[in-house]
Amino acid sequence: MAISMEKAFSGIVNQEVTAEEVDRDVKLKKGLECNCCGIPVYHRTKHLRNEVWIPAHFYRKVEHDYSCKYNTVGQVSIIARQSNDKILENIDQRNFTFRLTMIHEQLNKVKEGEYSKKDNASINNRQKNRSYQARGRLTPYLATMKKIIELRNILETDTELHSIIKIEMYNKKIAWNNFYYESNYYTKAFNYLKKLEWKDNHPICIEGVVRSVKSLDQEGRYAVGLRFGDKRTNDQGLTLISSPSIFGNEQDVSSEIFKEGQRIVVCALCTAREKNTYLNINISLYHKNQIVILENS
């Protein structure tokens, strides 16, 4: 298990080289080392697999040193040490617990405050303070969540974290495949959200590419549509298209951070609703740290 290496150290030219550079000059294949911990690494040429081009890359036959920046467990350990209130806790040398409960509780408090404002209900100072404190606690909790998502995105295989980080919600384990959804699993996310009972509701992560950013009729409100995901056919033979949308407020998170073509991940409380031929996944955005930008357009 390791983080993908962008560069390796070449003993032939005595400097760092990229996998693409080695592809162009085969003599560089010999004498390659990790540019951090020095273990021997090897080069695999760009090749076709199952009609898909696999880019040139470096690989290793032994684990990177624990302190190496390419060692997955070592990097998770650093994130755990830097996390607040043990939201990510080191259980033993290779196992960690991520307490999703802590994000869920604060998001719920913020959501309750937003509903009170929307309904023009009178909000006393105690409610205001509760919402303000919840946003404050969310900042470091979501910052840890962002680091985990960013790490997942640079791993050799994106399932590596599944065996290292166990997600916990009120002392119950949440499987990674019920927590993190890419576009080819949007219908699975929709089905999961529909069957979840209110008491079992929890934040999930949706990864996708920004399709559109639109202002809504309600002042300051906007919607960010992600590109449509996978499809399914219903009992009447109609094709239903999965369609996630992020709903936010300019006061909380500026819509200007979103650009068409960006690949992003959002960690949020979501609801599912079927309308016409769409399986809508509605994503509630209250805090900038709920968003991770993986690639700009």
Tab-separated table of C-alpha atoms in Angstrom:
chain	number	residue	atom	x	y	z
A	1	MET	CA	0.000	0.000	0.000
A	2	ALA	CA	1.452	3.330	-0.992
A	3	ILE	CA	0.921	6.801	-2.367
A	4	SER	CA	1.583	7.182	-6.093
A	5	MET	CA	5.073	8.468	-6.857
A	6	GLU	CA	5.218	11.396	-9.275
A	7	LYS	CA	9.028	11.267	-9.446
A	8	ALA	CA	11.882	8.897	-8.575
A	9	PHE	CA	15.603	9.479	-8.082
A	10	SER	CA	17.803	8.226	-10.921
A	11	GLY	CA	21.324	7.077	-10.110
A	12	ILE	CA	22.135	7.300	-13.840
A	13	VAL	CA	21.629	11.072	-14.146
A	14	ASN	CA	21.859	11.782	-10.398
A	15	GLN	CA	18.556	13.688	-10.263
A	16	GLU	CA	14.799	13.198	-10.061
A	17	VAL	CA	12.979	11.911	-13.130
A	18	THR	CA	9.323	11.416	-14.026
A	19	ALA	CA	7.843	8.146	-15.304
A	20	GLU	CA	7.235	9.810	-18.685
A	21	GLU	CA	10.910	10.778	-18.929
A	22	VAL	CA	11.944	7.174	-18.254
A	23	ASP	CA	9.477	6.052	-20.942
A	24	ARG	CA	11.355	8.232	-23.437
A	25	ASP	CA	14.834	7.061	-22.344
A	26	VAL	CA	14.946	3.358	-21.431
A	27	LYS	CA	18.484	3.509	-20.003
A	28	LEU	CA	16.978	5.387	-17.044
A	29	LYS	CA	15.089	2.240	-16.001
A	30	LYS	CA	18.129	1.069	-14.015
A	31	GLY	CA	19.175	2.471	-10.635
A	32	LEU	CA	15.846	4.057	-9.646
A	33	GLU	CA	15.164	4.869	-5.983
A	34	CYS	CA	12.385	6.452	-3.936
A	35	ASN	CA	13.238	10.146	-3.764
A	36	CYS	CA	12.253	10.199	-0.091
A	37	CYS	CA	13.307	6.973	1.679
A	38	GLY	CA	15.688	5.476	-0.894
A	39	ILE	CA	14.146	2.020	-1.420
A	40	PRO	CA	14.593	0.532	-4.931
A	41	VAL	CA	11.690	1.354	-7.267
A	42	TYR	CA	10.874	0.149	-10.747
A	43	HIS	CA	9.335	1.621	-13.870
A	44	ARG	CA	6.380	0.319	-15.852
A	45	THR	CA	5.969	1.616	-19.400
A	46	LYS	CA	2.709	3.112	-20.646
A	47	HIS	CA	0.581	0.205	-21.861
A	48	LEU	CA	-2.856	-0.861	-22.989
A	49	ARG	CA	-5.008	-2.909	-20.586
A	50	ASN	CA	-8.576	-3.927	-21.412
A	51	GLU	CA	-8.644	-1.265	-24.157
A	52	VAL	CA	-7.626	1.451	-21.665
A	53	TRP	CA	-4.245	3.162	-21.693
A	54	ILE	CA	-2.432	2.838	-18.348
A	55	PRO	CA	0.064	5.721	-17.964
A	56	ALA	CA	3.728	5.094	-17.217
A	57	HIS	CA	4.358	4.847	-13.486
A	58	PHE	CA	6.776	3.789	-10.765
A	59	TYR	CA	6.158	0.830	-8.464
A	60	ARG	CA	7.979	-0.854	-5.572
A	61	LYS	CA	8.432	-4.438	-4.358
A	62	VAL	CA	8.910	-3.571	-0.666
A	63	GLU	CA	7.107	-1.094	1.588
A	64	HIS	CA	8.312	2.479	1.844
A	65	ASP	CA	9.803	3.385	5.242
A	66	TYR	CA	7.105	4.296	7.779
A	67	SER	CA	8.276	7.928	7.863
A	68	CYS	CA	8.345	8.204	4.047
A	69	LYS	CA	5.872	10.600	2.439
A	70	TYR	CA	4.741	7.735	0.167
A	71	ASN	CA	3.867	5.392	3.055
A	72	THR	CA	0.068	5.396	3.386
A	73	VAL	CA	-0.133	4.345	7.041
A	74	GLY	CA	2.575	6.839	7.991
A	75	GLN	CA	0.672	9.687	6.315
A	76	VAL	CA	-2.616	8.652	7.988
A	77	SER	CA	-0.731	8.715	11.321
A	78	ILE	CA	0.297	12.328	10.676
A	79	ILE	CA	-3.313	13.308	9.873
A	80	ALA	CA	-4.472	11.577	13.088
A	81	ARG	CA	-1.894	13.427	15.223
A	82	GLN	CA	-2.997	16.745	13.744
A	83	SER	CA	-6.741	16.076	14.114
A	84	ASN	CA	-8.884	17.713	16.803
A	85	ASP	CA	-10.752	15.839	19.547
A	86	LYS	CA	-9.507	12.478	18.205
A	87	ILE	CA	-11.923	12.593	15.283
A	88	LEU	CA	-9.311	10.375	13.596
A	89	GLU	CA	-7.714	8.142	16.216
A	90	ASN	CA	-4.837	5.690	15.982
A	91	ILE	CA	-6.127	2.384	17.438
A	92	ASP	CA	-2.882	0.518	16.781
A	93	GLN	CA	0.047	0.889	14.398
A	94	ARG	CA	-1.971	0.095	11.243
A	95	ASN	CA	-5.607	0.764	12.204
A	96	PHE	CA	-7.516	4.010	12.699
A	97	THR	CA	-11.062	5.052	13.571
A	98	PHE	CA	-12.730	8.058	11.943
A	99	ARG	CA	-15.593	9.336	14.130
A	100	LEU	CA	-18.148	10.537	11.587
A	101	THR	CA	-20.528	11.191	14.479
A	102	MET	CA	-18.658	14.400	15.308
A	103	ILE	CA	-19.249	15.884	11.834
A	104	HIS	CA	-22.848	14.626	11.758
A	105	GLU	CA	-23.807	16.275	15.053
A	106	GLN	CA	-22.376	19.681	14.092
A	107	LEU	CA	-23.928	19.601	10.599
A	108	ASN	CA	-27.301	18.828	12.181
A	109	LYS	CA	-26.992	21.828	14.517
A	110	VAL	CA	-26.139	24.126	11.613
A	111	LYS	CA	-29.017	22.679	9.556
A	112	GLU	CA	-31.479	23.317	12.395
A	113	GLY	CA	-30.337	26.950	12.519
A	114	GLU	CA	-30.831	27.315	8.753
A	115	TYR	CA	-34.369	25.889	8.915
A	116	SER	CA	-35.244	28.328	11.701
A	117	LYS	CA	-34.133	31.267	9.529
A	118	LYS	CA	-35.953	29.899	6.469
A	119	ASP	CA	-39.227	29.604	8.393
A	120	ASN	CA	-38.791	33.157	9.785
A	121	ALA	CA	-38.950	31.697	13.252
A	122	SER	CA	-37.657	33.817	16.112
A	123	ILE	CA	-34.093	32.777	16.886
A	124	ASN	CA	-32.923	33.489	20.409
A	125	ASN	CA	-29.316	34.099	21.405
A	126	ARG	CA	-28.937	30.537	22.634
A	127	GLN	CA	-29.858	29.172	19.168
A	128	LYS	CA	-27.514	31.641	17.472
A	129	ASN	CA	-24.643	30.661	19.751
A	130	ARG	CA	-25.329	26.977	19.186
A	131	SER	CA	-25.190	27.399	15.405
A	132	TYR	CA	-22.067	29.594	15.627
A	133	GLN	CA	-20.276	27.090	17.887
A	134	ALA	CA	-21.242	24.223	15.560
A	135	ARG	CA	-19.678	26.016	12.576
A	136	GLY	CA	-16.538	26.606	14.640
A	137	ARG	CA	-16.234	22.927	15.551
A	138	LEU	CA	-16.883	21.875	11.955
A	139	THR	CA	-13.819	23.757	10.692
A	140	PRO	CA	-11.146	21.397	12.129
A	141	TYR	CA	-13.334	18.269	11.815
A	142	LEU	CA	-13.953	18.864	8.111
A	143	ALA	CA	-10.299	19.847	7.628
A	144	THR	CA	-9.359	16.319	8.745
A	145	MET	CA	-11.995	14.884	6.397
A	146	LYS	CA	-10.493	16.911	3.517
A	147	LYS	CA	-7.007	15.531	4.200
A	148	ILE	CA	-8.352	11.959	4.123
A	149	ILE	CA	-10.121	12.590	0.797
A	150	GLU	CA	-7.033	14.244	-0.693
A	151	LEU	CA	-4.904	11.293	0.428
A	152	ARG	CA	-7.381	8.818	-1.103
A	153	ASN	CA	-7.064	10.648	-4.412
A	154	ILE	CA	-3.283	10.124	-4.694
A	155	LEU	CA	-3.094	6.467	-3.616
A	156	GLU	CA	-2.011	3.716	-5.993
A	157	THR	CA	-5.464	2.162	-5.487
A	158	ASP	CA	-8.367	4.172	-4.092
A	159	THR	CA	-9.553	1.293	-1.867
A	160	GLU	CA	-6.346	1.207	0.204
A	161	LEU	CA	-7.856	3.271	3.012
A	162	HIS	CA	-10.746	0.817	3.461
A	163	SER	CA	-8.633	-1.548	5.539
A	164	ILE	CA	-6.774	1.215	7.401
A	165	ILE	CA	-9.527	3.673	8.411
A	166	LYS	CA	-12.748	2.343	9.924
A	167	ILE	CA	-15.643	4.808	9.796
A	168	GLU	CA	-17.702	4.916	12.977
A	169	MET	CA	-21.137	6.447	13.565
A	170	TYR	CA	-22.545	6.202	17.103
A	171	ASN	CA	-20.390	3.108	17.720
A	172	LYS	CA	-21.621	1.444	14.514
A	173	LYS	CA	-19.305	0.758	11.577
A	174	ILE	CA	-20.114	2.426	8.247
A	175	ALA	CA	-18.713	0.611	5.207
A	176	TRP	CA	-16.665	2.780	2.837
A	177	ASN	CA	-18.933	1.787	-0.058
A	178	ASN	CA	-21.864	3.265	1.919
A	179	PHE	CA	-19.913	6.464	2.538
A	180	TYR	CA	-18.006	7.415	-0.636
A	181	TYR	CA	-19.662	7.466	-4.065
A	182	GLU	CA	-18.217	8.172	-7.507
A	183	SER	CA	-20.432	8.904	-10.525
A	184	ASN	CA	-20.791	5.262	-11.567
A	185	TYR	CA	-22.341	4.552	-8.139
A	186	TYR	CA	-24.807	7.457	-7.869
A	187	THR	CA	-27.830	5.138	-8.217
A	188	LYS	CA	-26.389	3.051	-5.364
A	189	ALA	CA	-26.117	6.250	-3.282
A	190	PHE	CA	-29.734	7.115	-4.166
A	191	ASN	CA	-30.986	3.672	-3.121
A	192	TYR	CA	-28.955	3.783	0.097
A	193	LEU	CA	-30.310	7.208	1.072
A	194	LYS	CA	-33.898	6.146	0.330
A	195	LYS	CA	-33.722	3.110	2.593
A	196	LEU	CA	-31.888	4.868	5.455
A	197	GLU	CA	-34.092	5.502	8.464
A	198	TRP	CA	-33.934	8.977	9.986
A	199	LYS	CA	-32.106	7.721	13.077
A	200	ASP	CA	-29.404	6.126	10.904
A	201	ASN	CA	-28.843	9.122	8.612
A	202	HIS	CA	-25.203	10.160	8.262
A	203	PRO	CA	-23.009	12.355	6.014
A	204	ILE	CA	-21.741	10.806	2.796
A	205	CYS	CA	-19.164	11.859	0.204
A	206	ILE	CA	-20.181	12.461	-3.408
A	207	GLU	CA	-17.440	12.798	-6.029
A	208	GLY	CA	-18.252	14.350	-9.384
A	209	VAL	CA	-17.599	16.961	-12.049
A	210	VAL	CA	-19.311	20.367	-11.952
A	211	ARG	CA	-21.845	20.671	-14.792
A	212	SER	CA	-23.480	24.015	-13.959
A	213	VAL	CA	-23.778	26.758	-11.324
A	214	LYS	CA	-27.140	28.558	-11.147
A	215	SER	CA	-28.710	31.199	-8.903
A	216	LEU	CA	-32.047	30.281	-7.306
A	217	ASP	CA	-35.107	32.478	-6.770
A	218	GLN	CA	-34.437	32.737	-3.047
A	219	GLU	CA	-31.936	35.551	-2.496
A	220	GLY	CA	-28.380	34.336	-1.972
A	221	ARG	CA	-29.228	30.703	-2.732
A	222	TYR	CA	-27.634	28.717	-5.578
A	223	ALA	CA	-27.433	25.203	-6.981
A	224	VAL	CA	-24.388	23.398	-8.342
A	225	GLY	CA	-25.306	20.577	-10.693
A	226	LEU	CA	-22.853	17.710	-11.063
A	227	ARG	CA	-22.620	15.732	-14.272
A	228	PHE	CA	-25.204	12.976	-14.506
A	229	GLY	CA	-24.130	9.583	-13.264
A	230	ASP	CA	-25.193	6.023	-13.960
A	231	LYS	CA	-28.725	5.022	-14.978
A	232	ARG	CA	-31.275	2.395	-14.123
A	233	THR	CA	-34.560	1.200	-15.602
A	234	ASN	CA	-37.747	1.231	-13.497
A	235	ASP	CA	-40.651	-1.232	-13.516
A	236	GLN	CA	-42.371	0.746	-16.312
A	237	GLY	CA	-39.313	0.469	-18.553
A	238	LEU	CA	-38.320	4.134	-18.145
A	239	THR	CA	-34.633	5.021	-17.949
A	240	LEU	CA	-33.875	6.993	-14.768
A	241	ILE	CA	-30.751	9.179	-14.604
A	242	SER	CA	-28.891	9.846	-11.354
A	243	SER	CA	-28.463	13.582	-10.795
A	244	PRO	CA	-26.664	15.067	-7.749
A	245	SER	CA	-27.007	18.784	-6.959
A	246	ILE	CA	-25.355	20.884	-4.259
A	247	PHE	CA	-27.494	23.586	-2.618
A	248	GLY	CA	-25.703	26.433	-0.888
A	249	ASN	CA	-25.957	30.005	0.349
A	250	GLU	CA	-23.584	32.801	-0.678
A	251	GLN	CA	-23.274	33.846	2.992
A	252	ASP	CA	-21.916	30.421	3.916
A	253	VAL	CA	-19.883	29.426	0.839
A	254	SER	CA	-19.373	31.629	-2.231
A	255	SER	CA	-20.597	30.076	-5.476
A	256	GLU	CA	-17.513	31.562	-7.150
A	257	ILE	CA	-15.366	28.653	-5.929
A	258	PHE	CA	-17.226	26.364	-8.355
A	259	LYS	CA	-16.217	26.223	-12.014
A	260	GLU	CA	-17.569	24.060	-14.817
A	261	GLY	CA	-15.387	21.009	-15.361
A	262	GLN	CA	-13.959	20.901	-11.819
A	263	ARG	CA	-13.703	17.468	-10.244
A	264	ILE	CA	-14.796	17.826	-6.636
A	265	VAL	CA	-15.856	15.862	-3.576
A	266	VAL	CA	-18.479	17.123	-1.135
A	267	CYS	CA	-19.065	15.629	2.332
A	268	ALA	CA	-22.615	16.393	3.428
A	269	LEU	CA	-26.013	15.339	4.677
A	270	CYS	CA	-28.018	14.347	1.603
A	271	THR	CA	-31.568	13.447	0.660
A	272	ALA	CA	-32.897	11.434	-2.288
A	273	ARG	CA	-35.987	12.182	-4.367
A	274	GLU	CA	-37.226	10.722	-7.647
A	275	LYS	CA	-38.765	13.273	-10.018
A	276	ASN	CA	-39.807	12.598	-13.615
A	277	THR	CA	-36.892	10.626	-15.073
A	278	TYR	CA	-34.297	11.784	-12.544
A	279	LEU	CA	-32.953	10.232	-9.362
A	280	ASN	CA	-32.118	13.464	-7.539
A	281	ILE	CA	-29.529	13.509	-4.767
A	282	ASN	CA	-29.796	16.823	-2.913
A	283	ILE	CA	-26.614	17.843	-1.109
A	284	SER	CA	-26.709	20.479	1.671
A	285	LEU	CA	-23.694	22.813	1.803
A	286	TYR	CA	-23.050	24.936	4.917
A	287	HIS	CA	-19.263	25.140	5.242
A	288	LYS	CA	-16.390	25.664	2.752
A	289	ASN	CA	-14.469	22.700	4.212
A	290	GLN	CA	-17.214	20.369	3.025
A	291	ILE	CA	-15.765	20.831	-0.478
A	292	VAL	CA	-12.541	19.276	-1.757
A	293	ILE	CA	-11.402	20.382	-5.222
A	294	LEU	CA	-9.510	17.471	-6.776
A	295	GLU	CA	-8.946	18.943	-10.234
A	296	ASN	CA	-9.683	22.364	-11.681
A	297	SER	CA	-11.205	22.618	-15.144
